[in-house]
PDB file of C-alpha atoms in Angstrom:
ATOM      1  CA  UNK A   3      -7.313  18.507 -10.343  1.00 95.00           C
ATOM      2  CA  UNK A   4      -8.948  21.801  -8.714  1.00 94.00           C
ATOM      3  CA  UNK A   5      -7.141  21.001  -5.302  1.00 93.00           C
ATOM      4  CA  UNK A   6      -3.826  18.957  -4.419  1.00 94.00           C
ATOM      5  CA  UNK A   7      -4.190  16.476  -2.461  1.00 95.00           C
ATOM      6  CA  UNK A   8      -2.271  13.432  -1.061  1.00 93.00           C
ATOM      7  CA  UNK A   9      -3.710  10.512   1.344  1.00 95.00           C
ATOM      8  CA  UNK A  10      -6.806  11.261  -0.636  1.00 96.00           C
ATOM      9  CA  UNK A  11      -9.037   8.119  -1.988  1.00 97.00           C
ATOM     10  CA  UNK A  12     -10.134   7.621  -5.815  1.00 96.00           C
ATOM     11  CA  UNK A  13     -12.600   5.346  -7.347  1.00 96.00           C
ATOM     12  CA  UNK A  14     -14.270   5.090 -10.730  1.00 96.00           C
ATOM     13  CA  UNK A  15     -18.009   6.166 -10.748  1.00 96.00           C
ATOM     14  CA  UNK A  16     -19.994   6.068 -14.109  1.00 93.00           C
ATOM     15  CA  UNK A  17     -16.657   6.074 -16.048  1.00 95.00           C
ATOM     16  CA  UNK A  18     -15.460   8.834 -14.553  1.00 97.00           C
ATOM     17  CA  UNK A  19     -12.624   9.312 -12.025  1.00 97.00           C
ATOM     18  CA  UNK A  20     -13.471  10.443  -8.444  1.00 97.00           C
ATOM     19  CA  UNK A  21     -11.249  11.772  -5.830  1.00 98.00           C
ATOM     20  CA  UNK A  22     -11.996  12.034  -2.337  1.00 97.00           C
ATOM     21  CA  UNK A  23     -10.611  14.202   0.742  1.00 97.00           C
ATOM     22  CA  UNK A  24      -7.109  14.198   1.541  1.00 96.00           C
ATOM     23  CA  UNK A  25      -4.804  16.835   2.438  1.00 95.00           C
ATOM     24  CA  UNK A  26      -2.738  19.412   2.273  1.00 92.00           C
ATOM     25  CA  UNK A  27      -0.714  20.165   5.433  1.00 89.00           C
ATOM     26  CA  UNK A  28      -2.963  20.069   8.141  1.00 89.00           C
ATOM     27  CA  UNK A  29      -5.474  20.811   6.049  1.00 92.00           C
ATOM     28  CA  UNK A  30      -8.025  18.185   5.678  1.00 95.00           C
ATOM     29  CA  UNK A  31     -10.204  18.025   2.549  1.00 94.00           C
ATOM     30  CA  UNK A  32     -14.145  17.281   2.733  1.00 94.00           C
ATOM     31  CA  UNK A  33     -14.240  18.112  -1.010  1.00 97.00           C
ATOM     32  CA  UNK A  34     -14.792  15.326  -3.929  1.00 97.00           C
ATOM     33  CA  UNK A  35     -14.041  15.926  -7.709  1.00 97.00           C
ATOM     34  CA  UNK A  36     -14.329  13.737 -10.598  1.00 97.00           C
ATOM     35  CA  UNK A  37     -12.609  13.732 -13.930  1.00 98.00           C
ATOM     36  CA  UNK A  38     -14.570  13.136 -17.247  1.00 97.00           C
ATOM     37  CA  UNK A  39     -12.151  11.821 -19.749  1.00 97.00           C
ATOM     38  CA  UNK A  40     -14.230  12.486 -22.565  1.00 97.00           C
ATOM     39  CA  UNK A  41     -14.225  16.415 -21.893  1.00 97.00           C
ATOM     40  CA  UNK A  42     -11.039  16.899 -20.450  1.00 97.00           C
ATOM     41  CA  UNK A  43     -12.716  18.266 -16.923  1.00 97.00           C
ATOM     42  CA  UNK A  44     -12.709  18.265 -13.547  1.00 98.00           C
ATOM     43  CA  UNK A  45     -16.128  19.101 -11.082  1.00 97.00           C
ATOM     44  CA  UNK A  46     -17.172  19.199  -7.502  1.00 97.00           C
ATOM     45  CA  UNK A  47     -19.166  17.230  -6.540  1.00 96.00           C
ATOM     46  CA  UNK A  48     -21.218  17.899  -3.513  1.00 97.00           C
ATOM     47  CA  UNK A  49     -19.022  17.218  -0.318  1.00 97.00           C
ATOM     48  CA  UNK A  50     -18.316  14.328   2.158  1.00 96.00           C
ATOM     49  CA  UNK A  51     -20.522  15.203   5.597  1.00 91.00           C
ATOM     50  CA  UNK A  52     -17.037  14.671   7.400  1.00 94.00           C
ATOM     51  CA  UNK A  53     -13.159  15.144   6.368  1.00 96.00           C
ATOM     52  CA  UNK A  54     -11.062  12.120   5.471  1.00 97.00           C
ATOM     53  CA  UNK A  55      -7.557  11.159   5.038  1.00 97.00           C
ATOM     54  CA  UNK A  56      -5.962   7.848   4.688  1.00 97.00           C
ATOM     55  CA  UNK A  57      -9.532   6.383   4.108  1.00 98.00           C
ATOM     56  CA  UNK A  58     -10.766   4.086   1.445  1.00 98.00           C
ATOM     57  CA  UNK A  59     -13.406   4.894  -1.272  1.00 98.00           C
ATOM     58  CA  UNK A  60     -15.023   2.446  -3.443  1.00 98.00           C
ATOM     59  CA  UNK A  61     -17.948   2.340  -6.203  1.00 97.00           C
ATOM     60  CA  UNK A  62     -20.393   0.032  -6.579  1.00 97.00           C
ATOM     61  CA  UNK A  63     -24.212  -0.196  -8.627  1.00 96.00           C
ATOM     62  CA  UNK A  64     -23.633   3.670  -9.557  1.00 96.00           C
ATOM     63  CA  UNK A  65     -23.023   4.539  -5.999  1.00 97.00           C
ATOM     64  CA  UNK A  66     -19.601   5.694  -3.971  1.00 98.00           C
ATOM     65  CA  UNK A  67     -19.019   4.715  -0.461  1.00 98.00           C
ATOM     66  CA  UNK A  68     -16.169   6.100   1.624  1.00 98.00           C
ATOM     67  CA  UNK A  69     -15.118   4.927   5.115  1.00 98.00           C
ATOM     68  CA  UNK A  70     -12.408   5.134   7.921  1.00 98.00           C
ATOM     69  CA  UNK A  71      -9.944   7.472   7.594  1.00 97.00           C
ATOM     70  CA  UNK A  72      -8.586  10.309   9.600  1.00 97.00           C
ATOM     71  CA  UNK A  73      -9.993  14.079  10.413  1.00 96.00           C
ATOM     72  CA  UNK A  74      -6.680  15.551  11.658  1.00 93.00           C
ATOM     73  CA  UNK A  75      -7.636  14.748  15.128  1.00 94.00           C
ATOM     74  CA  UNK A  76      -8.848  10.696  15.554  1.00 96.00           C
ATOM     75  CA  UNK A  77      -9.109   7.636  13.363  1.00 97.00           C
ATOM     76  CA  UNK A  78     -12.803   7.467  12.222  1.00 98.00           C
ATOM     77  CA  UNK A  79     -14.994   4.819  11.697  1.00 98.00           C
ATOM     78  CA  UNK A  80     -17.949   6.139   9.790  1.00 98.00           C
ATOM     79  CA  UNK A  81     -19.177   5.091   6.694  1.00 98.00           C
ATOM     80  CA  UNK A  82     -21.214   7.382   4.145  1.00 97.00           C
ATOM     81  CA  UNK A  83     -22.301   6.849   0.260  1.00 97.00           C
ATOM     82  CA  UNK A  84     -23.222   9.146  -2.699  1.00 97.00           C
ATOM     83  CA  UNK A  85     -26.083   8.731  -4.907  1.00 96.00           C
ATOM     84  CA  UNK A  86     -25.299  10.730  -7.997  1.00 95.00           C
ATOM     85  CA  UNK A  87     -28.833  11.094  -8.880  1.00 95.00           C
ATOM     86  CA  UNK A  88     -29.640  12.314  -5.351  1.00 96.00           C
ATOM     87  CA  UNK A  89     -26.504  14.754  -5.367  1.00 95.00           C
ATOM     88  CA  UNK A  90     -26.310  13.570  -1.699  1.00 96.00           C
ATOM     89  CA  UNK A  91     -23.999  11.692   0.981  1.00 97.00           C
ATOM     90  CA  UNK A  92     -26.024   9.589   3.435  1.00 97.00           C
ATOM     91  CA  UNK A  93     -24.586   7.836   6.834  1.00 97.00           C
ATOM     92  CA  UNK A  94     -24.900   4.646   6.834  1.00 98.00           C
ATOM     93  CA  UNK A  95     -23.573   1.854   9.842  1.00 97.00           C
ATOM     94  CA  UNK A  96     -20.195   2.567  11.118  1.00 98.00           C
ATOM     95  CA  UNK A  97     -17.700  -0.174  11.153  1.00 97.00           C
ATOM     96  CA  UNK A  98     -17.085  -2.210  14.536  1.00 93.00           C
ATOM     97  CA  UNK A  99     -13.492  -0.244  15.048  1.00 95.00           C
ATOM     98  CA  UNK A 100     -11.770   3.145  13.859  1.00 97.00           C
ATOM     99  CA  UNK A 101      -9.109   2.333  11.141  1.00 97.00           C
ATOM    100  CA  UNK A 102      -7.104   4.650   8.978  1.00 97.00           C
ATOM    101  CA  UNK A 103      -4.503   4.152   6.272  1.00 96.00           C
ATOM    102  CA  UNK A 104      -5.816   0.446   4.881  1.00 97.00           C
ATOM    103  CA  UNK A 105      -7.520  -0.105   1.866  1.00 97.00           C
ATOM    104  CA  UNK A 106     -10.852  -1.090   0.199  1.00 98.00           C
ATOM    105  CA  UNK A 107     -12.196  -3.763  -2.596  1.00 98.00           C
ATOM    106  CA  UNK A 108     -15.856  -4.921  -3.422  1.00 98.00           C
ATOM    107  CA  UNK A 109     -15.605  -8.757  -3.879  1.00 98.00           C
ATOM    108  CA  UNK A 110     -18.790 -11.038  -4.445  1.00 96.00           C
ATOM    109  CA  UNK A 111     -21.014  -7.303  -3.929  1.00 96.00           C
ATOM    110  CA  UNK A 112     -19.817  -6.733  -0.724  1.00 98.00           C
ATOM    111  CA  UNK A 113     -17.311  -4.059   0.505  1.00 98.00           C
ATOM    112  CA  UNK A 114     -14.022  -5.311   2.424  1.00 98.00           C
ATOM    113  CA  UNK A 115     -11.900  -2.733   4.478  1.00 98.00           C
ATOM    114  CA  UNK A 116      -8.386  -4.397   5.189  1.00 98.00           C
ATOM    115  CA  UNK A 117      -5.899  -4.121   7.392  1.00 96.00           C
ATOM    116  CA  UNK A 118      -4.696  -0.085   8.469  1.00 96.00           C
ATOM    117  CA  UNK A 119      -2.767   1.667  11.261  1.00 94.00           C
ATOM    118  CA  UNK A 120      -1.556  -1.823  13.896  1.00 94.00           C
ATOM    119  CA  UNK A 121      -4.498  -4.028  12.257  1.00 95.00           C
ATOM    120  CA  UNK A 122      -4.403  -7.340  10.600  1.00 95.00           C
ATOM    121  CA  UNK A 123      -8.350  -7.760  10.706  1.00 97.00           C
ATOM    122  CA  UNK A 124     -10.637  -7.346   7.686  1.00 98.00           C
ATOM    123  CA  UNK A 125     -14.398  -6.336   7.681  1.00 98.00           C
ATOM    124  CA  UNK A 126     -16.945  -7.075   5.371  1.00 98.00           C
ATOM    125  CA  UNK A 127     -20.015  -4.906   4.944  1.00 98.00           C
ATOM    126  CA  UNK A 128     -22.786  -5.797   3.010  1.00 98.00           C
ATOM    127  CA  UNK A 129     -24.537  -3.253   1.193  1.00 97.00           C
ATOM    128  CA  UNK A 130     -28.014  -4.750   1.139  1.00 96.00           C
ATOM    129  CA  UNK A 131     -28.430  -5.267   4.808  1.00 97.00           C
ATOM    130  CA  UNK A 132     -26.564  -2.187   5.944  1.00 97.00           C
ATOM    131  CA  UNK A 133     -23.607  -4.442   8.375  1.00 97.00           C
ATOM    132  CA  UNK A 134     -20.742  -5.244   8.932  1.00 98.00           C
ATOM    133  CA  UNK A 135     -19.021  -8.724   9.620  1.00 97.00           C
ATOM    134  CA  UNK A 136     -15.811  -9.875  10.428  1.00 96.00           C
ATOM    135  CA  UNK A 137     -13.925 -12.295   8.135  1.00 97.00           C
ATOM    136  CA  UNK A 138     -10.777 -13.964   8.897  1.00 98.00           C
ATOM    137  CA  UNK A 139      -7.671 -11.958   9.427  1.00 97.00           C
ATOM    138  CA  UNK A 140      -4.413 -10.943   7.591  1.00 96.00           C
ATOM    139  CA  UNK A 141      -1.185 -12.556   8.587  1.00 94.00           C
ATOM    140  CA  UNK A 142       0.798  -9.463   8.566  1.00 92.00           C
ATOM    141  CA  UNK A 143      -0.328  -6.065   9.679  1.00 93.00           C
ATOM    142  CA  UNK A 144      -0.608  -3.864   6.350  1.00 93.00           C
ATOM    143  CA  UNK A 145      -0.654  -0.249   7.178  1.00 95.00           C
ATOM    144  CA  UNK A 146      -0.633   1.854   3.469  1.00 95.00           C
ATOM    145  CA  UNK A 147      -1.405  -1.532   1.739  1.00 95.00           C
ATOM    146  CA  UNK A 148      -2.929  -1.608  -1.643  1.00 95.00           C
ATOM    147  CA  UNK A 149      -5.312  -4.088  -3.176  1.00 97.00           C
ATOM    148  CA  UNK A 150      -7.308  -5.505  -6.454  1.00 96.00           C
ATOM    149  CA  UNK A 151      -9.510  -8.216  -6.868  1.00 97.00           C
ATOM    150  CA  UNK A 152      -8.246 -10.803  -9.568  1.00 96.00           C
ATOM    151  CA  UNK A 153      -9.618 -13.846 -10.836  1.00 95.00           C
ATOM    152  CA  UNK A 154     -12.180 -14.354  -7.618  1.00 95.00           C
ATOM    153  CA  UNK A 155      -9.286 -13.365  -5.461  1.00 97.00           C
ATOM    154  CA  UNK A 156      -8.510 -10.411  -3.128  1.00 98.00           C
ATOM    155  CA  UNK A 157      -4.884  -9.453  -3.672  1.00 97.00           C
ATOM    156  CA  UNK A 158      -3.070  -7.324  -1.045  1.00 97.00           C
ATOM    157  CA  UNK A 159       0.159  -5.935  -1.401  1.00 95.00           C
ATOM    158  CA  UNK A 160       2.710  -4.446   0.465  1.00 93.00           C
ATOM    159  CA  UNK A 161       2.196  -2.022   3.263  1.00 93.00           C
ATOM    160  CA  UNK A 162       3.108  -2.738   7.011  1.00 86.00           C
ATOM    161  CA  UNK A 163       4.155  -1.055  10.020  1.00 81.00           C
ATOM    162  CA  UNK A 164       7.206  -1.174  11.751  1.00 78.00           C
ATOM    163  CA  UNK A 165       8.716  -2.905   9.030  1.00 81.00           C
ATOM    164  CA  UNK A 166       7.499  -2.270   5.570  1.00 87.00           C
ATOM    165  CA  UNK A 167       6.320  -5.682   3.535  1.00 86.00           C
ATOM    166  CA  UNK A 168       7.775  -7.214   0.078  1.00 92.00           C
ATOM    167  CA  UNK A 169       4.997  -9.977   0.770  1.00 92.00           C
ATOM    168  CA  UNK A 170       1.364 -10.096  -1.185  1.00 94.00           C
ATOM    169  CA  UNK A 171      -1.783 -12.038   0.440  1.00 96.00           C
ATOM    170  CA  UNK A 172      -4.512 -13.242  -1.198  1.00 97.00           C
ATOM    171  CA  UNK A 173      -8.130 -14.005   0.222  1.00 98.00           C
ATOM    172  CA  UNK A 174     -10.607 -16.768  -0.715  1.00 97.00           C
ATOM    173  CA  UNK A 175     -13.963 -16.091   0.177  1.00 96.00           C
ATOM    174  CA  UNK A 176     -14.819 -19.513  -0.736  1.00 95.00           C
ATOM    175  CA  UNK A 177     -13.031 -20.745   2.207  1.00 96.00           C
ATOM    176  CA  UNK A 178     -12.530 -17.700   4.359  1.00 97.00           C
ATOM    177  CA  UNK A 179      -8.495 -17.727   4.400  1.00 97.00           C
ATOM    178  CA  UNK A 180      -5.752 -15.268   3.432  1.00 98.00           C
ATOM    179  CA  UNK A 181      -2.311 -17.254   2.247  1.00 97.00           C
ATOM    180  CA  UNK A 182       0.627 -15.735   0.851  1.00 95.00           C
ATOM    181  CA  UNK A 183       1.360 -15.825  -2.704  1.00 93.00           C
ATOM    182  CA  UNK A 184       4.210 -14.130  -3.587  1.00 92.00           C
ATOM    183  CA  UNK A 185       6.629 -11.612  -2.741  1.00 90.00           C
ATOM    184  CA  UNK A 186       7.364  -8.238  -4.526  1.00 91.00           C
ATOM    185  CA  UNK A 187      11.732  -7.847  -5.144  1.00 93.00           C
ATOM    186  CA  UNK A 188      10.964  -4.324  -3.407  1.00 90.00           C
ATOM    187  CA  UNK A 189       8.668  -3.250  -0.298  1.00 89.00           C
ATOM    188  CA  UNK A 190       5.959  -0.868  -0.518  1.00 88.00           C
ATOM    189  CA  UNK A 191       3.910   1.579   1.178  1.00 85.00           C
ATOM    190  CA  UNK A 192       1.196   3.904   0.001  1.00 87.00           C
ATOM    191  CA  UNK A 193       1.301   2.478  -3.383  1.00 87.00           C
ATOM    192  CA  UNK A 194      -1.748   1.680  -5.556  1.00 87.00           C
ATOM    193  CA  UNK A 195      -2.560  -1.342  -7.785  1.00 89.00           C
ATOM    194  CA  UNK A 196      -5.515  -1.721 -10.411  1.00 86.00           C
ATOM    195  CA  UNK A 197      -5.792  -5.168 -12.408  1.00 85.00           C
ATOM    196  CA  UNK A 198      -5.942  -4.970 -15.921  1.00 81.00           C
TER     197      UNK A 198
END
């Protein structure tokens, strides 16, 4: 990449590779680049309106949406998207309550931010009406959880907060309920998952 960068977000946009914010230090990025595989390159992209760390970012219908986070002084709340034909970030409604360090899926073409910093509750926003909603919560706090939608399933994984978590959740939206599947032999925290 142009810029290191930990705490930073990535998503795939248009088969390419995005990565957004993060830092370095107490430095705290507003800058996004994305990787085309097929050339070998990274490029800017135009910033985020606001820096982020420990926030999620997600794609969905060509589009990017990042959320939550941290600017080096406060949680945040706000939610913007990109429009890679615009070449523009727009605001669009914040979520009901600041929350940094959880993570991000789109299940059934909505966007769910889970868990972060002392929550176990889980927001749904849905893109076509601009809100957000609550759904029914976690049963363990996951602070620097990661997650992956398998097999009409959200799966979250490891995390916590005073104690780190060997235990993975998963969430049916056809009943609105999060059990516990499994657990990992080893507890994680600011680890990433992708299904294959």
């Amino acid at each position: 990449m142009k810029e290191e960068r930990f705490y930073a977000a990535s998503a795939v946009l248009n088969d390419q590779m995005c990565v957004a914010g993060g830092r370095v230090g107490h430095n705290i990025y507003l800058s996004v680049e994305l990787y085309n595989p097929v050339v070998n390159t990274w490029t800017y992209i135009p910033p985020m309106k606001i820096k982020r760390c420990h926030h999620a970012l997600v794609s969905y219908n060509g589009r990017l949406y990042t959320f939550g986070g941290y600017d080096g002084l406060n949680p945040l709340n706000s939610m913007v998207s990109f429009d890679p034909r615009k070449g523009k970030w727009k605001s669009l409604k914040p979520m009901n309550e600041r929350r940094y360090g959880f993570c991000a899926v789109v299940y059934n073409d909505e966007i769910y931010a889970i868990g972060g910093r002392k929550l176990r509750s889980v927001k749904r926003y849905n893109i076509r009406t601009n809100t957000w909603t609550n759904v029914s919560s976690l049963n363990h706090v996951r602070y620097g959880s990661c997650a992956c939608v398998v097999n009409g399933k959200i799966y979250v994984i490891g995390g916590g907060d005073e104690e780190l978590n060997t235990t993975i959740e998963a969430y049916d939206g056809t009943i609105n309920e999060w059990k516990i599947e499994t657990n990992m032999k080893t507890p994680r925290y600011d680890a990433s998952v992708v299904a294959l």
